[in-house]
Short mmCIF file of C-alpha atoms in Angstrom, two decimals:
data_model
loop_
_atom_site.label_atom_id
_atom_site.label_comp_id
_atom_site.label_asym_id
_atom_site.label_seq_id
_atom_site.Cartn_x
_atom_site.Cartn_y
_atom_site.Cartn_z
CA MET A 1 25.90 5.98 -5.69
CA SER A 2 24.16 9.30 -6.41
CA LYS A 3 21.33 8.63 -3.94
CA LYS A 4 21.00 6.25 -1.02
CA ILE A 5 17.34 5.47 -0.56
CA LEU A 6 15.97 3.67 2.49
CA ILE A 7 12.66 1.94 1.69
CA THR A 8 10.90 0.69 4.82
CA GLY A 9 8.52 -2.23 4.56
CA GLY A 10 10.20 -3.21 1.33
CA ALA A 11 9.51 -6.94 1.74
CA GLY A 12 5.77 -6.35 1.95
CA PHE A 13 3.16 -6.12 -0.77
CA ILE A 14 3.42 -2.54 -2.02
CA GLY A 15 6.97 -2.09 -0.73
CA SER A 16 8.37 -4.98 -2.76
CA HIS A 17 6.98 -3.46 -5.96
CA VAL A 18 8.54 -0.10 -5.08
CA VAL A 19 11.91 -1.69 -4.26
CA ARG A 20 11.90 -3.66 -7.53
CA LEU A 21 11.04 -0.57 -9.56
CA PHE A 22 13.76 1.57 -7.98
CA VAL A 23 16.46 -1.14 -8.12
CA ASN A 24 15.82 -1.85 -11.80
CA LYS A 25 15.15 1.71 -12.95
CA TYR A 26 17.95 3.47 -11.04
CA PRO A 27 21.13 1.36 -11.05
CA GLU A 28 23.03 4.47 -9.93
CA TYR A 29 21.04 4.53 -6.65
CA GLN A 30 21.79 2.41 -3.60
CA ILE A 31 18.48 0.92 -2.46
CA ILE A 32 18.33 -0.26 1.16
CA ASN A 33 15.29 -2.39 1.96
CA LEU A 34 14.49 -2.27 5.67
CA ASP A 35 11.85 -4.68 6.95
CA LYS A 36 11.08 -6.33 10.28
CA LEU A 37 9.81 -9.44 8.43
CA THR A 38 6.58 -9.77 10.33
CA TYR A 39 3.93 -12.09 8.88
CA ALA A 40 3.34 -9.66 5.98
CA GLY A 41 7.01 -9.36 4.96
CA ASN A 42 8.45 -11.99 2.63
CA LEU A 43 11.82 -11.82 0.88
CA ALA A 44 10.52 -14.29 -1.69
CA ASN A 45 8.71 -11.25 -3.11
CA LEU A 46 12.12 -9.94 -4.24
CA LYS A 47 13.95 -13.07 -5.42
CA ASP A 48 14.44 -11.59 -8.87
CA ILE A 49 16.50 -8.61 -7.66
CA GLU A 50 18.17 -9.88 -4.47
CA ASP A 51 21.60 -10.20 -6.15
CA LYS A 52 21.59 -6.77 -7.82
CA PRO A 53 24.69 -4.73 -6.87
CA ASN A 54 22.63 -1.67 -5.88
CA TYR A 55 20.34 -3.58 -3.50
CA ARG A 56 20.78 -4.36 0.18
CA PHE A 57 18.41 -5.84 2.76
CA ILE A 58 18.43 -5.04 6.49
CA ARG A 59 16.14 -6.69 9.02
CA ALA A 60 15.16 -4.16 11.69
CA ASP A 61 12.23 -2.71 13.63
CA ILE A 62 11.42 0.91 12.76
CA SER A 63 10.29 1.59 16.32
CA ASP A 64 13.86 0.98 17.59
CA LEU A 65 15.17 4.55 17.61
CA ASP A 66 18.80 3.69 18.30
CA GLU A 67 18.81 1.15 15.49
CA MET A 68 17.24 3.65 13.08
CA ARG A 69 19.91 6.19 14.05
CA ARG A 70 22.66 3.67 13.34
CA ILE A 71 21.24 2.45 10.03
CA ILE A 72 20.55 5.91 8.63
CA ARG A 73 23.96 7.23 9.64
CA GLU A 74 26.03 4.21 8.58
CA ASN A 75 24.31 4.02 5.20
CA GLN A 76 24.43 7.80 4.68
CA VAL A 77 20.77 7.78 3.72
CA THR A 78 19.68 10.69 1.52
CA GLY A 79 16.02 9.77 1.11
CA ILE A 80 13.41 7.67 2.91
CA ILE A 81 10.33 6.11 1.33
CA HIS A 82 8.32 4.97 4.33
CA LEU A 83 5.86 2.14 3.67
CA ALA A 84 6.38 -0.03 6.78
CA ALA A 85 3.06 -0.31 8.61
CA GLU A 86 0.53 -2.60 10.16
CA SER A 87 -2.36 -2.31 7.73
CA HIS A 88 -5.16 -4.80 8.32
CA VAL A 89 -8.26 -3.25 9.89
CA ASP A 90 -9.48 -6.47 11.49
CA ARG A 91 -6.14 -6.95 13.23
CA SER A 92 -6.23 -3.34 14.46
CA ILE A 93 -9.62 -3.97 16.05
CA ARG A 94 -8.23 -7.01 17.89
CA ASP A 95 -4.96 -5.36 19.01
CA PRO A 96 -4.75 -1.56 18.48
CA PHE A 97 -1.53 -1.27 20.52
CA ILE A 98 0.55 -3.02 17.86
CA PHE A 99 -0.72 -0.48 15.34
CA ALA A 100 0.12 2.47 17.58
CA ARG A 101 3.59 1.05 18.24
CA THR A 102 4.51 0.45 14.60
CA ASN A 103 2.57 3.09 12.71
CA VAL A 104 2.92 5.98 15.17
CA MET A 105 6.04 5.36 17.26
CA GLY A 106 7.85 3.69 14.36
CA THR A 107 7.23 6.66 12.10
CA LEU A 108 8.32 9.02 14.87
CA ALA A 109 11.56 7.08 15.40
CA LEU A 110 12.35 7.25 11.68
CA LEU A 111 11.61 10.98 11.55
CA GLN A 112 13.81 11.69 14.57
CA ALA A 113 16.70 9.56 13.35
CA ALA A 114 16.60 11.14 9.90
CA ARG A 115 16.35 14.65 11.34
CA GLU A 116 19.36 14.15 13.62
CA TYR A 117 21.52 12.73 10.83
CA TRP A 118 20.54 15.23 8.14
CA GLU A 119 20.93 18.21 10.48
CA SER A 120 24.45 17.00 11.33
CA LEU A 121 25.58 17.28 7.69
CA SER A 122 27.22 20.40 6.32
CA GLU A 123 24.59 20.63 3.56
CA GLY A 124 21.75 20.00 6.02
CA TYR A 125 18.46 19.08 4.38
CA GLU A 126 19.57 19.90 0.85
CA GLY A 127 18.80 16.97 -1.47
CA LYS A 128 16.99 15.02 1.27
CA LEU A 129 13.38 13.81 1.42
CA PHE A 130 11.17 11.90 3.85
CA TYR A 131 8.30 10.46 1.78
CA HIS A 132 5.49 8.96 3.87
CA ILE A 133 2.91 6.63 2.29
CA SER A 134 -0.52 6.74 3.93
CA THR A 135 -4.06 5.60 3.16
CA ASP A 136 -7.40 7.01 2.06
CA GLU A 137 -8.93 5.57 5.24
CA VAL A 138 -7.68 8.55 7.28
CA TYR A 139 -10.40 10.65 5.63
CA GLY A 140 -13.22 8.59 7.10
CA ALA A 141 -16.14 7.56 4.89
CA LEU A 142 -18.30 8.93 2.09
CA GLU A 143 -22.02 8.47 1.74
CA LEU A 144 -23.59 6.33 -0.97
CA THR A 145 -25.85 8.64 -3.00
CA ASP A 146 -27.77 8.56 -6.25
CA PRO A 147 -25.66 10.53 -8.73
CA GLN A 148 -27.90 10.14 -11.76
CA GLY A 149 -27.88 13.17 -14.00
CA VAL A 150 -24.75 14.61 -12.39
CA GLU A 151 -21.88 15.42 -14.72
CA SER A 152 -18.78 13.44 -13.75
CA PRO A 153 -15.81 15.52 -12.54
CA PHE A 154 -13.54 12.80 -13.95
CA THR A 155 -14.42 12.97 -17.62
CA THR A 156 -10.98 14.39 -18.44
CA VAL A 157 -9.34 11.18 -17.21
CA ALA A 158 -9.43 8.56 -19.95
CA SER A 159 -9.34 5.55 -17.63
CA SER A 160 -11.98 6.77 -15.18
CA GLU A 161 -15.37 6.78 -16.81
CA LEU A 162 -16.61 3.22 -16.27
CA HIS A 163 -17.37 3.27 -12.56
CA HIS A 164 -17.13 6.86 -11.33
CA LEU A 165 -20.34 8.47 -10.19
CA ALA A 166 -21.91 5.04 -9.86
CA PHE A 167 -21.97 5.60 -6.11
CA GLY A 168 -21.87 9.34 -5.38
CA ARG A 169 -20.56 12.73 -6.36
CA GLU A 170 -18.23 13.28 -3.37
CA PHE A 171 -14.54 12.30 -3.41
CA PHE A 172 -11.61 12.60 -1.03
CA LEU A 173 -9.45 15.61 -1.85
CA GLU A 174 -6.04 16.46 -0.43
CA GLU A 175 -7.81 19.09 1.68
CA THR A 176 -10.46 16.72 3.07
CA ARG A 177 -10.65 16.82 6.87
CA TYR A 178 -9.28 13.74 8.62
CA ASN A 179 -11.94 11.59 10.29
CA PRO A 180 -10.54 8.09 10.97
CA HIS A 181 -12.95 5.40 12.17
CA SER A 182 -10.75 2.38 12.98
CA PRO A 183 -7.63 1.90 15.13
CA TYR A 184 -5.71 1.30 11.88
CA SER A 185 -6.81 4.54 10.22
CA ALA A 186 -6.36 6.46 13.50
CA SER A 187 -2.76 5.24 13.73
CA LYS A 188 -2.06 6.26 10.14
CA ALA A 189 -3.67 9.65 10.67
CA SER A 190 -1.43 10.21 13.68
CA SER A 191 1.68 9.27 11.73
CA ASP A 192 0.67 11.65 8.92
CA HIS A 193 0.39 14.48 11.45
CA PHE A 194 3.85 13.72 12.85
CA VAL A 195 5.37 13.84 9.37
CA ARG A 196 3.82 17.22 8.63
CA ALA A 197 4.79 18.49 12.09
CA TYR A 198 8.44 17.63 11.44
CA HIS A 199 8.34 19.80 8.35
CA ASP A 200 6.60 22.69 10.10
CA THR A 201 8.74 22.52 13.26
CA TYR A 202 12.19 21.50 12.00
CA GLY A 203 12.04 22.30 8.29
CA MET A 204 12.45 18.64 7.30
CA PRO A 205 11.55 18.10 3.62
CA THR A 206 8.53 15.77 3.66
CA ILE A 207 5.79 14.56 1.34
CA VAL A 208 2.65 12.58 2.27
CA THR A 209 0.54 10.54 -0.13
CA ASN A 210 -2.81 8.91 0.55
CA CYS A 211 -3.69 5.95 -1.63
CA SER A 212 -6.77 3.86 -2.31
CA ASN A 213 -6.96 0.03 -2.13
CA ASN A 214 -4.15 -1.74 -3.98
CA TYR A 215 -4.31 -5.14 -5.65
CA GLY A 216 -1.88 -7.30 -7.60
CA PRO A 217 0.87 -9.92 -7.12
CA TYR A 218 2.51 -10.65 -3.74
CA GLN A 219 -0.36 -9.39 -1.56
CA PHE A 220 -0.69 -11.24 1.74
CA PRO A 221 -3.80 -13.46 1.55
CA GLU A 222 -5.63 -11.88 4.47
CA LYS A 223 -6.73 -9.18 2.04
CA LEU A 224 -9.88 -9.65 -0.02
CA ILE A 225 -8.62 -10.37 -3.53
CA PRO A 226 -5.85 -12.94 -2.86
CA LEU A 227 -7.90 -14.54 -0.06
CA PHE A 228 -10.88 -15.06 -2.34
CA ILE A 229 -8.76 -16.31 -5.26
CA ASN A 230 -7.22 -18.92 -2.99
CA ASN A 231 -10.53 -19.88 -1.39
CA ILE A 232 -12.22 -20.30 -4.77
CA ARG A 233 -9.37 -22.51 -5.94
CA HIS A 234 -9.79 -24.75 -2.89
CA GLY A 235 -13.59 -24.61 -2.70
CA LYS A 236 -13.62 -22.79 0.65
CA PRO A 237 -16.27 -20.27 1.83
CA LEU A 238 -16.02 -16.67 0.67
CA PRO A 239 -16.87 -14.55 3.76
CA VAL A 240 -18.59 -11.29 2.79
CA TYR A 241 -19.18 -8.60 5.41
CA GLY A 242 -22.80 -7.47 5.74
CA LYS A 243 -24.48 -7.41 2.33
CA GLY A 244 -21.25 -6.68 0.44
CA GLU A 245 -22.40 -3.16 -0.42
CA ASN A 246 -19.31 -1.30 0.83
CA VAL A 247 -17.54 0.55 -1.98
CA ARG A 248 -13.79 0.82 -2.53
CA ASP A 249 -11.59 2.47 -5.16
CA TRP A 250 -9.04 -0.04 -6.54
CA LEU A 251 -5.56 0.61 -7.97
CA TYR A 252 -3.15 -1.89 -9.51
CA VAL A 253 -0.04 -2.00 -7.30
CA GLU A 254 2.46 -1.34 -10.11
CA ASP A 255 0.59 1.87 -10.93
CA HIS A 256 0.98 2.89 -7.27
CA ALA A 257 4.73 2.16 -7.47
CA ARG A 258 4.95 4.38 -10.58
CA ALA A 259 3.15 7.14 -8.74
CA ILE A 260 5.57 6.88 -5.81
CA ASP A 261 8.50 7.10 -8.23
CA THR A 262 6.99 10.17 -9.90
CA ILE A 263 6.23 11.94 -6.62
CA PHE A 264 9.58 11.08 -5.02
CA HIS A 265 11.44 12.71 -7.90
CA ASN A 266 9.07 15.53 -8.87
CA GLY A 267 6.67 16.17 -6.00
CA LYS A 268 6.55 19.45 -4.14
CA VAL A 269 8.06 19.37 -0.65
CA ALA A 270 5.51 19.70 2.17
CA ASP A 271 2.69 18.83 -0.21
CA THR A 272 0.12 16.02 -0.18
CA TYR A 273 -0.97 13.93 -3.16
CA ASN A 274 -3.92 11.56 -3.39
CA ILE A 275 -3.35 8.41 -5.47
CA GLY A 276 -6.43 6.55 -6.70
CA GLY A 277 -7.57 4.20 -9.42
CA PHE A 278 -10.66 6.13 -10.61
CA ASN A 279 -12.19 2.70 -10.21
CA GLU A 280 -14.94 2.11 -7.64
CA TRP A 281 -16.60 -1.25 -7.01
CA LYS A 282 -19.09 -2.58 -4.53
CA ASN A 283 -17.45 -5.47 -2.71
CA ILE A 284 -20.07 -7.97 -3.86
CA ASP A 285 -19.71 -6.93 -7.52
CA LEU A 286 -15.93 -7.17 -7.27
CA ILE A 287 -16.22 -10.62 -5.72
CA LYS A 288 -18.43 -11.83 -8.57
CA VAL A 289 -15.87 -10.60 -11.12
CA ILE A 290 -13.14 -12.49 -9.24
CA ILE A 291 -15.29 -15.63 -9.12
CA LYS A 292 -16.00 -15.58 -12.86
CA THR A 293 -12.35 -14.97 -13.68
CA VAL A 294 -11.01 -17.73 -11.42
CA ASP A 295 -13.67 -20.19 -12.60
CA ARG A 296 -12.88 -19.49 -16.24
CA LEU A 297 -9.12 -19.81 -15.80
CA LEU A 298 -9.57 -23.07 -13.88
CA GLY A 299 -11.81 -24.47 -16.59
CA ARG A 300 -14.94 -24.45 -14.45
CA PRO A 301 -18.39 -23.19 -15.46
CA GLU A 302 -18.12 -19.40 -15.15
CA GLY A 303 -19.80 -18.21 -11.94
CA SER A 304 -20.26 -21.68 -10.49
CA SER A 305 -18.28 -20.73 -7.38
CA GLU A 306 -20.84 -18.09 -6.37
CA SER A 307 -22.31 -20.81 -4.15
CA LEU A 308 -19.24 -20.31 -1.90
CA ILE A 309 -20.35 -16.78 -0.94
CA THR A 310 -21.15 -16.65 2.78
CA TYR A 311 -22.50 -13.46 4.36
CA VAL A 312 -21.04 -12.77 7.81
CA THR A 313 -21.61 -10.19 10.55
CA ASP A 314 -20.33 -6.82 9.45
CA ARG A 315 -17.06 -5.44 10.79
CA PRO A 316 -17.40 -2.84 13.61
CA GLY A 317 -17.18 0.71 12.25
CA HIS A 318 -17.10 -0.52 8.65
CA ASP A 319 -16.82 2.57 6.41
CA MET A 320 -19.34 2.51 3.56
CA ARG A 321 -17.41 4.18 0.74
CA TYR A 322 -13.91 5.44 -0.08
CA ALA A 323 -13.26 7.34 -3.31
CA ILE A 324 -10.08 9.22 -4.18
CA ASP A 325 -9.81 12.25 -6.45
CA SER A 326 -6.37 11.97 -8.09
CA ARG A 327 -6.72 14.88 -10.47
CA LYS A 328 -4.09 16.97 -8.68
CA LEU A 329 -1.48 14.26 -9.27
CA GLN A 330 -2.55 13.93 -12.88
CA ARG A 331 -2.61 17.69 -13.45
CA GLU A 332 0.66 18.59 -11.72
CA LEU A 333 2.86 15.53 -12.33
CA GLY A 334 1.24 13.77 -15.28
CA TRP A 335 0.45 10.44 -13.59
CA GLU A 336 -2.65 8.35 -14.19
CA PRO A 337 -3.46 4.62 -13.89
CA SER A 338 -2.23 2.53 -16.80
CA LEU A 339 -4.56 -0.48 -16.50
CA GLN A 340 -8.29 -0.88 -16.83
CA PHE A 341 -9.60 -2.89 -13.88
CA GLU A 342 -10.63 -5.94 -15.92
CA GLU A 343 -7.11 -6.20 -17.35
CA GLY A 344 -5.58 -5.79 -13.90
CA ILE A 345 -7.83 -8.44 -12.35
CA GLU A 346 -7.00 -10.88 -15.16
CA LYS A 347 -3.25 -10.37 -14.58
CA THR A 348 -3.69 -10.68 -10.83
CA VAL A 349 -5.74 -13.88 -10.89
CA ARG A 350 -3.34 -15.48 -13.38
CA TRP A 351 -0.38 -14.59 -11.16
CA TYR A 352 -1.84 -16.22 -8.04
CA LEU A 353 -2.93 -19.32 -9.95
CA ASP A 354 0.50 -19.61 -11.58
CA ASN A 355 2.34 -19.07 -8.29
CA GLN A 356 0.60 -21.51 -6.00
CA ASP A 357 3.93 -22.42 -4.37
CA TRP A 358 4.24 -18.82 -3.16
CA MET A 359 0.68 -18.91 -1.84
CA ASP A 360 1.15 -22.27 -0.11
CA ASN A 361 4.38 -21.07 1.52
CA VAL A 362 2.68 -17.94 2.83
CA THR A 363 -0.49 -19.61 4.07
CA SER A 364 1.50 -22.36 5.82
CA GLY A 365 3.71 -19.84 7.63
CA ASP A 366 6.87 -21.80 6.69
CA TYR A 367 8.59 -18.64 5.47
CA LEU A 368 8.41 -17.12 8.98
CA LYS A 369 10.20 -20.07 10.55
CA TYR A 370 12.93 -19.78 7.93
CA TYR A 371 13.50 -16.06 8.59
CA ASP A 372 13.45 -16.50 12.34
CA SER A 373 16.19 -19.14 12.10
CA MET A 374 18.14 -17.22 9.45
CA TYR A 375 18.29 -14.01 11.52
CA ALA A 376 18.36 -15.59 14.98
CA ASP A 377 21.81 -14.20 15.83
CA ARG A 378 21.40 -10.76 14.26
#
C-alpha cells in the first residue's frame, strides 16, 4: 500500500463519509478507521465498504497514549486525518470534562504518538501529514446586520448568491481571531492550538481546517436536521431555541469529504483552510423548509407540521451567527460546494425516510449494546 492513512472518528457522521470516499477512491491506500464507538459512532454507517481489502477497523480511545503509540507504529501510519471529537454543544454544557478529555487530551495523545513514530524513521517527516478537522465555532460569533446595498464578496462563487449577505457583511476568515463561547468550541480551539504548536515546535507537517455545519445521511439524530425529520415523521414536538433567529452556514457532508480529500493531497503544510457552504439560513427558516419537504414526501399537506414547532428557552451562550468565507480554498485548490441547498435537503430527507431502520436502531440504542458485547474482550 502506497499510503497508510489513519482516520479517527471514522464511524461517525462526517468520518464515515471520509472513510468511504478514501476506501473507494484510493484502492492503493490502506485505510485504518479508528473509533471508540461512543453513542455517535456506528459501524452500520460503513456496511457497504466493510469487506474492502484496503479497509480495516480498530476500536480504540484516542486519549490512550500507549494505545495510540502501538497502533500508529504497528500499522506504519503515514498520514492521520483526525475527526474524532465530542461535538454537541448541549452535551458540552452539561459535562465539559468529557470534551476536554477527548478533544484536547485525545488530540495531544495522537500528536505525540505520531511525532515519536515519524521521528524514529530514517526519512523522518517526509511524506507524512497530520490533518486536523476543526469547526467554525472556534471563531466565536458574528453580528446580524442589515447588508442592503452592499456588494457581495461572494459573487465569483456560482453556488453562493442565494443566501449570502442576507444576514451581514462579515465572514470568518482563516486569520480571524479565536473567540470560543462554549465548552465544545473552547476544547476544539485548544486542540487546534496544540496541532499548530507541534508544527512550530517539532516541525511536524500539519494542516487545520475549520468547517461550517454539515448535514446529510448518517448524522446522529441529536443534531437539528435528522432530529426534526424524525420528529415530524412521528408527530413529535420540534423544539426551537429562542425565536429561531440564529444563523448557520450549511454544507452537504459529501462536499466536506471532497474538500478533505483535496486538502489532504494538495494543501499547504502548516496552513489553515476554511470550508463552508456559502449557504446561510436562519434556524426557523431552515426548519420550515424541512417541514415542507418531509410533509410533501410523506403525502401530507405541505407545511401542516408547522404546528409541531415549540419554542424553548435559549441555550446558554448561544452564538447568533456563523458564516465561513471559503474563497481561499476555492482560489488555491479549486474546491467549491457541488449542491444547492434545496437539492441537498431533498436528498437528505429522502435518505432518512428511506432508512427508518437505521434511525430506529440509533434512537433505540440497540447498536451500542451490540458493540459493547462484540468488543467486550478486546
